[in-house]
Amino acid sequence: MRIGIIGCGQLARMMALAGLPLGIKFSFVADSGVDTDLSCVEGLGIIAPWQPGQSIEALYQALGKPDVITVEKEQVDLHLVQQLETYCTVRPSAASITQCKSRIKEKQLLAKLDIPCAPFTYQVDLAQSAATLGLPMVIKSLDEGYDGKNQWVVHDNDSLNTLAASENFGDHLIEQWIPFDKEVSLIGTRGHDGDIHFYPLTENVHRKGILIRSTAPAKHISPKMEAAAQDYMRRLLEAEDYVGVLAMELFVVGDQLLVNELAPRVHNSGHWTQMGATTCQFENHIRAVAGLPLGATTLTSKTGMLNLLGVAVPPMKALSSSSSLHWYNKESKPNRKLGHINFTAADYVSLDQQMDLAETHLY
Ligand SMILES: Nc1ncnc2c1ncn2[C@@H]1O[C@H](COP(=O)(O)OP(=O)(O)O)[C@@H](O)[C@H]1O
Ligand SMILES: [Mg+2]
């Protein structure tokens, strides 16, 4: 069996590292405009360069005629994904990827399935949006947004007027600012036969819009909230006949959950599953897209993850007897995700202590 992955970043790397022991071969599509640093996937399989306009047939051949193709990011060329679907199975499907690529399509899907999310406006000017949503509010581009990029928070009327004078933002989504208690995410996986498994909710801390730290299971989450999150994701997975891992980011407000966004792929907030779950998200995604039975998502201990943002070299000193390092081999740049460390502990107090101590070696 050969799996083709569109993308050459750390998620492609970790999917391949999880699938190689199963005897699966990998190949990677390197979009020449986007995937400029290929070091994450070097040595893990065929790397096939591609640019828009090139023959899809030739690309499929160059990939070694994979049995199935998957993606490591939602910011992909949809035409490429749709065309590849005429050569082999694509999981999740081009339709599911399309649905999650645009924030407005995502919101419309949530509304259709009666899943709560932050109130928003679309194709409504800034002043009218402020009157409807109140301030603060956040302007988000429909696509091309990740790690807090391409979004602007409007705190007051002065910044509203300045922004309104600079651009009209008519094609952006504008969201009410949610004064959340915390952010959590749910990672779920659905097999080709409809089997669904969920990891426990993960608690996430962001710095300047970029995930810095995750803890699993999330603290102070009632069984009712856990069940609500799983119910929302089950509706999405079934409505889309989705195959693979899906990630759902949520805001916690009191005992309510609001869905923030979806990612049709393995997710940074699920990296802890490499150490704290029976089967990690990467292996489960590979199993799902390969049509294999899913592995158990059972938590094996309290687990945390620290992202290594802009850290120049592998931080060996931050390691302890109960942590593991995943280094992506990427060129170092400020705030770039260059690796992560997973930690396990018997309780939250010692987990937090370990992670706090490791952070002092990093930043
Ligand atoms: N409506 C909102 N209210 C409060 N915080 C928000 C809102 N939207 C986004 N944020 C904050 O910005 C972060 C990044 O926004 P998100 O929509 O998840 O975009 P990205 O695709 O960049 O991850 C979120 O994790 C959250 O901390
Ligand atoms: Mg996000």
mmCIF file of C-alpha atoms in Angstrom, residues 51-291:
data_model
loop_
_atom_site.group_PDB
_atom_site.id
_atom_site.type_symbol
_atom_site.label_atom_id
_atom_site.label_comp_id
_atom_site.label_asym_id
_atom_site.label_seq_id
_atom_site.Cartn_x
_atom_site.Cartn_y
_atom_site.Cartn_z
ATOM 1 C CA GLN A 51 2.985 23.518 -9.643
ATOM 2 C CA PRO A 52 -0.445 24.658 -10.847
ATOM 3 C CA GLY A 53 -1.007 23.922 -14.521
ATOM 4 C CA GLN A 54 1.194 20.817 -14.567
ATOM 5 C CA SER A 55 -0.227 17.456 -15.642
ATOM 6 C CA ILE A 56 -2.056 15.638 -12.830
ATOM 7 C CA GLU A 57 -1.491 12.317 -14.640
ATOM 8 C CA ALA A 58 2.280 12.937 -14.559
ATOM 9 C CA LEU A 59 2.065 13.891 -10.870
ATOM 10 C CA TYR A 60 0.127 10.712 -10.041
ATOM 11 C CA GLN A 61 2.772 8.638 -11.845
ATOM 12 C CA ALA A 62 5.606 10.546 -10.111
ATOM 13 C CA LEU A 63 3.990 9.790 -6.745
ATOM 14 C CA GLY A 64 4.312 6.058 -7.527
ATOM 15 C CA LYS A 65 0.556 5.624 -8.195
ATOM 16 C CA PRO A 66 -0.624 5.778 -4.561
ATOM 17 C CA ASP A 67 -3.679 3.760 -3.474
ATOM 18 C CA VAL A 68 -4.999 6.678 -1.470
ATOM 19 C CA ILE A 69 -4.151 10.359 -1.081
ATOM 20 C CA THR A 70 -4.558 12.514 2.012
ATOM 21 C CA VAL A 71 -3.633 16.077 3.008
ATOM 22 C CA GLU A 72 -1.612 17.598 5.816
ATOM 23 C CA LYS A 73 -3.214 21.063 5.548
ATOM 24 C CA GLU A 74 -6.502 22.598 4.462
ATOM 25 C CA GLN A 75 -4.805 25.404 2.506
ATOM 26 C CA VAL A 76 -4.394 23.196 -0.560
ATOM 27 C CA ASP A 77 -5.155 23.800 -4.204
ATOM 28 C CA LEU A 78 -8.714 22.414 -4.370
ATOM 29 C CA HIS A 79 -8.462 21.865 -8.124
ATOM 30 C CA LEU A 80 -5.456 19.595 -7.496
ATOM 31 C CA VAL A 81 -7.339 17.581 -4.867
ATOM 32 C CA GLN A 82 -10.420 17.245 -7.081
ATOM 33 C CA GLN A 83 -8.335 16.135 -10.067
ATOM 34 C CA LEU A 84 -6.404 13.591 -8.001
ATOM 35 C CA GLU A 85 -9.748 12.122 -6.934
ATOM 36 C CA THR A 86 -10.189 10.922 -10.534
ATOM 37 C CA TYR A 87 -7.050 8.745 -10.141
ATOM 38 C CA CYS A 88 -7.491 7.285 -6.663
ATOM 39 C CA THR A 89 -9.435 7.631 -3.422
ATOM 40 C CA VAL A 90 -8.812 10.886 -1.534
ATOM 41 C CA ARG A 91 -9.503 10.791 2.222
ATOM 42 C CA PRO A 92 -10.959 12.956 3.630
ATOM 43 C CA SER A 93 -12.770 13.668 0.361
ATOM 44 C CA ALA A 94 -12.215 16.778 -1.764
ATOM 45 C CA ALA A 95 -15.750 17.848 -0.744
ATOM 46 C CA SER A 96 -14.897 17.682 3.002
ATOM 47 C CA ILE A 97 -11.635 19.577 2.481
ATOM 48 C CA THR A 98 -13.506 22.235 0.469
ATOM 49 C CA GLN A 99 -16.034 22.586 3.286
ATOM 50 C CA CYS A 100 -13.315 23.290 5.881
ATOM 51 C CA LYS A 101 -11.088 25.479 3.681
ATOM 52 C CA SER A 102 -13.419 28.457 3.790
ATOM 53 C CA ARG A 103 -14.495 29.896 7.135
ATOM 54 C CA ILE A 104 -17.907 30.846 5.782
ATOM 55 C CA LYS A 105 -18.594 27.358 4.387
ATOM 56 C CA GLU A 106 -17.534 25.966 7.764
ATOM 57 C CA LYS A 107 -19.926 28.312 9.610
ATOM 58 C CA GLN A 108 -22.763 27.417 7.238
ATOM 59 C CA LEU A 109 -22.157 23.718 7.884
ATOM 60 C CA LEU A 110 -22.188 24.294 11.659
ATOM 61 C CA ALA A 111 -25.445 26.269 11.350
ATOM 62 C CA LYS A 112 -27.036 23.541 9.188
ATOM 63 C CA LEU A 113 -26.171 20.917 11.813
ATOM 64 C CA ASP A 114 -27.342 23.150 14.671
ATOM 65 C CA ILE A 115 -23.875 23.284 16.267
ATOM 66 C CA PRO A 116 -23.234 26.425 18.363
ATOM 67 C CA CYS A 117 -20.494 28.856 17.311
ATOM 68 C CA ALA A 118 -19.641 32.546 17.812
ATOM 69 C CA PRO A 119 -22.213 34.949 16.279
ATOM 70 C CA PHE A 120 -20.902 36.370 12.992
ATOM 71 C CA THR A 121 -21.651 38.531 9.987
ATOM 72 C CA TYR A 122 -20.628 38.031 6.358
ATOM 73 C CA GLN A 123 -20.790 40.548 3.518
ATOM 74 C CA VAL A 124 -21.871 43.198 6.016
ATOM 75 C CA ASP A 125 -19.797 46.378 6.436
ATOM 76 C CA LEU A 126 -17.758 47.066 9.568
ATOM 77 C CA ALA A 127 -20.102 49.653 11.137
ATOM 78 C CA GLN A 128 -23.179 47.476 10.635
ATOM 79 C CA SER A 129 -21.282 44.419 11.934
ATOM 80 C CA ALA A 130 -20.246 46.356 15.052
ATOM 81 C CA ALA A 131 -23.860 47.385 15.603
ATOM 82 C CA THR A 132 -24.961 43.731 15.330
ATOM 83 C CA LEU A 133 -22.118 41.994 17.164
ATOM 84 C CA GLY A 134 -20.848 44.695 19.538
ATOM 85 C CA LEU A 135 -17.161 45.393 20.226
ATOM 86 C CA PRO A 136 -14.666 43.836 20.437
ATOM 87 C CA MET A 137 -15.112 41.816 17.272
ATOM 88 C CA VAL A 138 -12.641 39.905 15.133
ATOM 89 C CA ILE A 139 -12.273 40.120 11.362
ATOM 90 C CA LYS A 140 -11.078 36.889 9.730
ATOM 91 C CA SER A 141 -10.105 36.236 6.129
ATOM 92 C CA LEU A 142 -12.144 33.417 4.579
ATOM 93 C CA ASP A 143 -9.108 31.268 3.898
ATOM 94 C CA GLU A 144 -5.334 31.557 4.139
ATOM 95 C CA GLY A 145 -5.676 31.987 7.915
ATOM 96 C CA TYR A 146 -3.641 29.917 10.371
ATOM 97 C CA ASP A 147 -1.735 30.560 13.615
ATOM 98 C CA GLY A 148 -3.688 33.804 14.082
ATOM 99 C CA LYS A 149 -2.583 35.178 10.699
ATOM 100 C CA ASN A 150 -4.974 37.229 8.568
ATOM 101 C CA GLN A 151 -7.213 38.292 11.403
ATOM 102 C CA TRP A 152 -7.714 41.641 13.108
ATOM 103 C CA VAL A 153 -9.345 42.393 16.454
ATOM 104 C CA VAL A 154 -11.368 45.606 16.575
ATOM 105 C CA HIS A 155 -11.438 46.800 20.180
ATOM 106 C CA ASP A 156 -13.046 50.236 19.932
ATOM 107 C CA ASN A 157 -14.641 52.790 17.606
ATOM 108 C CA ASP A 158 -11.292 54.471 16.863
ATOM 109 C CA SER A 159 -9.744 51.284 15.491
ATOM 110 C CA LEU A 160 -13.035 50.523 13.716
ATOM 111 C CA ASN A 161 -12.859 53.874 11.882
ATOM 112 C CA THR A 162 -9.162 53.429 11.036
ATOM 113 C CA LEU A 163 -9.771 49.952 9.633
ATOM 114 C CA ALA A 164 -12.920 51.021 7.750
ATOM 115 C CA ALA A 165 -10.876 53.765 6.062
ATOM 116 C CA SER A 166 -8.163 51.316 4.988
ATOM 117 C CA GLU A 167 -10.200 48.452 3.511
ATOM 118 C CA ASN A 168 -13.846 47.459 3.282
ATOM 119 C CA PHE A 169 -13.472 43.834 4.520
ATOM 120 C CA GLY A 170 -16.689 42.946 2.652
ATOM 121 C CA ASP A 171 -15.448 39.442 1.824
ATOM 122 C CA HIS A 172 -14.323 38.678 5.370
ATOM 123 C CA LEU A 173 -16.081 36.887 8.169
ATOM 124 C CA ILE A 174 -16.621 39.098 11.221
ATOM 125 C CA GLU A 175 -17.095 37.368 14.566
ATOM 126 C CA GLN A 176 -18.205 38.493 17.968
ATOM 127 C CA TRP A 177 -15.280 38.430 20.412
ATOM 128 C CA ILE A 178 -15.938 35.627 22.890
ATOM 129 C CA PRO A 179 -14.604 36.236 26.422
ATOM 130 C CA PHE A 180 -13.919 32.530 26.829
ATOM 131 C CA ASP A 181 -12.785 30.832 30.048
ATOM 132 C CA LYS A 182 -10.445 28.622 28.071
ATOM 133 C CA GLU A 183 -9.886 26.936 24.732
ATOM 134 C CA VAL A 184 -10.166 23.206 24.165
ATOM 135 C CA SER A 185 -10.086 20.938 21.148
ATOM 136 C CA LEU A 186 -11.538 17.587 20.242
ATOM 137 C CA ILE A 187 -9.709 15.193 17.949
ATOM 138 C CA GLY A 188 -11.838 12.434 16.478
ATOM 139 C CA THR A 189 -11.302 9.820 13.839
ATOM 140 C CA ARG A 190 -13.750 7.978 11.595
ATOM 141 C CA GLY A 191 -12.977 4.812 9.666
ATOM 142 C CA HIS A 192 -14.257 3.948 6.172
ATOM 143 C CA ASP A 193 -16.806 1.649 7.833
ATOM 144 C CA GLY A 194 -18.232 4.481 9.982
ATOM 145 C CA ASP A 195 -16.450 3.472 13.202
ATOM 146 C CA ILE A 196 -15.760 6.613 15.301
ATOM 147 C CA HIS A 197 -13.275 7.141 18.149
ATOM 148 C CA PHE A 198 -12.611 10.325 20.138
ATOM 149 C CA TYR A 199 -9.606 11.372 22.202
ATOM 150 C CA PRO A 200 -10.446 13.215 25.428
ATOM 151 C CA LEU A 201 -10.851 17.000 25.174
ATOM 152 C CA THR A 202 -7.502 18.807 25.201
ATOM 153 C CA GLU A 203 -6.887 22.193 26.850
ATOM 154 C CA ASN A 204 -4.920 24.632 24.695
ATOM 155 C CA VAL A 205 -3.029 27.842 25.433
ATOM 156 C CA HIS A 206 -2.136 30.161 22.542
ATOM 157 C CA ARG A 207 0.515 32.881 22.409
ATOM 158 C CA LYS A 208 -0.124 35.557 19.775
ATOM 159 C CA GLY A 209 -2.602 33.218 18.054
ATOM 160 C CA ILE A 210 -0.127 30.296 17.962
ATOM 161 C CA LEU A 211 -0.620 27.150 20.048
ATOM 162 C CA ILE A 212 2.101 26.975 22.684
ATOM 163 C CA ARG A 213 0.866 24.402 25.196
ATOM 164 C CA SER A 214 -1.692 21.580 25.400
ATOM 165 C CA THR A 215 -2.845 19.524 28.383
ATOM 166 C CA ALA A 216 -4.894 16.343 28.190
ATOM 167 C CA PRO A 217 -7.383 15.640 29.481
ATOM 168 C CA ALA A 218 -8.592 19.267 29.745
ATOM 169 C CA LYS A 219 -9.158 20.306 33.372
ATOM 170 C CA HIS A 220 -12.637 20.955 34.838
ATOM 171 C CA ILE A 221 -14.664 19.549 31.956
ATOM 172 C CA SER A 222 -17.923 17.899 32.998
ATOM 173 C CA PRO A 223 -19.037 14.623 31.391
ATOM 174 C CA LYS A 224 -21.928 16.645 29.919
ATOM 175 C CA MET A 225 -19.542 19.016 28.115
ATOM 176 C CA GLU A 226 -17.403 16.120 26.872
ATOM 177 C CA ALA A 227 -20.549 14.437 25.542
ATOM 178 C CA ALA A 228 -21.728 17.669 23.864
ATOM 179 C CA ALA A 229 -18.390 18.106 22.061
ATOM 180 C CA GLN A 230 -18.485 14.484 20.889
ATOM 181 C CA ASP A 231 -22.083 14.883 19.740
ATOM 182 C CA TYR A 232 -21.148 17.958 17.643
ATOM 183 C CA MET A 233 -18.258 16.144 16.013
ATOM 184 C CA ARG A 234 -20.252 12.988 15.387
ATOM 185 C CA ARG A 235 -22.850 15.071 13.516
ATOM 186 C CA LEU A 236 -20.090 16.613 11.375
ATOM 187 C CA LEU A 237 -18.327 13.316 10.659
ATOM 188 C CA GLU A 238 -21.549 11.583 9.657
ATOM 189 C CA ALA A 239 -22.927 14.494 7.611
ATOM 190 C CA GLU A 240 -19.704 14.599 5.595
ATOM 191 C CA ASP A 241 -19.240 10.788 5.413
ATOM 192 C CA TYR A 242 -15.808 11.804 6.637
ATOM 193 C CA VAL A 243 -12.852 9.393 6.722
ATOM 194 C CA GLY A 244 -9.739 10.254 8.739
ATOM 195 C CA VAL A 245 -8.899 12.513 11.673
ATOM 196 C CA LEU A 246 -10.933 15.697 12.159
ATOM 197 C CA ALA A 247 -9.978 18.398 14.661
ATOM 198 C CA MET A 248 -12.466 20.803 16.243
ATOM 199 C CA GLU A 249 -11.375 23.866 18.251
ATOM 200 C CA LEU A 250 -13.845 25.131 20.856
ATOM 201 C CA PHE A 251 -14.279 28.002 23.299
ATOM 202 C CA VAL A 252 -15.421 27.128 26.824
ATOM 203 C CA VAL A 253 -17.809 29.733 28.280
ATOM 204 C CA GLY A 254 -19.118 28.611 31.671
ATOM 205 C CA ASP A 255 -20.462 25.134 30.961
ATOM 206 C CA GLN A 256 -21.197 25.944 27.315
ATOM 207 C CA LEU A 257 -19.087 25.088 24.279
ATOM 208 C CA LEU A 258 -18.860 27.158 21.103
ATOM 209 C CA VAL A 259 -17.097 25.700 18.073
ATOM 210 C CA ASN A 260 -14.334 28.026 16.854
ATOM 211 C CA GLU A 261 -13.004 26.210 13.811
ATOM 212 C CA LEU A 262 -12.467 22.835 12.158
ATOM 213 C CA ALA A 263 -9.371 21.297 10.581
ATOM 214 C CA PRO A 264 -9.803 18.299 8.239
ATOM 215 C CA ARG A 265 -6.535 16.687 9.304
ATOM 216 C CA VAL A 266 -4.292 15.736 12.191
ATOM 217 C CA HIS A 267 -3.801 18.724 14.489
ATOM 218 C CA ASN A 268 -1.135 20.329 16.628
ATOM 219 C CA SER A 269 -3.351 20.004 19.717
ATOM 220 C CA GLY A 270 -3.336 16.214 19.205
ATOM 221 C CA HIS A 271 0.441 15.774 19.256
ATOM 222 C CA TRP A 272 0.267 14.634 22.887
ATOM 223 C CA THR A 273 -1.421 11.416 21.696
ATOM 224 C CA GLN A 274 2.057 10.198 20.634
ATOM 225 C CA MET A 275 2.812 9.700 24.323
ATOM 226 C CA GLY A 276 -0.509 9.717 26.174
ATOM 227 C CA ALA A 277 -2.853 7.508 24.154
ATOM 228 C CA THR A 278 -2.948 3.868 23.100
ATOM 229 C CA THR A 279 -2.874 4.839 19.392
ATOM 230 C CA CYS A 280 -1.682 8.291 18.328
ATOM 231 C CA GLN A 281 -3.666 10.584 16.019
ATOM 232 C CA PHE A 282 -1.132 10.076 13.201
ATOM 233 C CA GLU A 283 -1.439 6.291 13.206
ATOM 234 C CA ASN A 284 -5.225 6.523 13.467
ATOM 235 C CA HIS A 285 -5.400 8.889 10.508
ATOM 236 C CA ILE A 286 -3.234 6.525 8.461
ATOM 237 C CA ARG A 287 -5.307 3.514 9.570
ATOM 238 C CA ALA A 288 -8.534 5.334 8.645
ATOM 239 C CA VAL A 289 -7.432 6.478 5.193
ATOM 240 C CA ALA A 290 -5.852 3.075 4.469
ATOM 241 C CA GLY A 291 -9.153 1.350 5.301
#
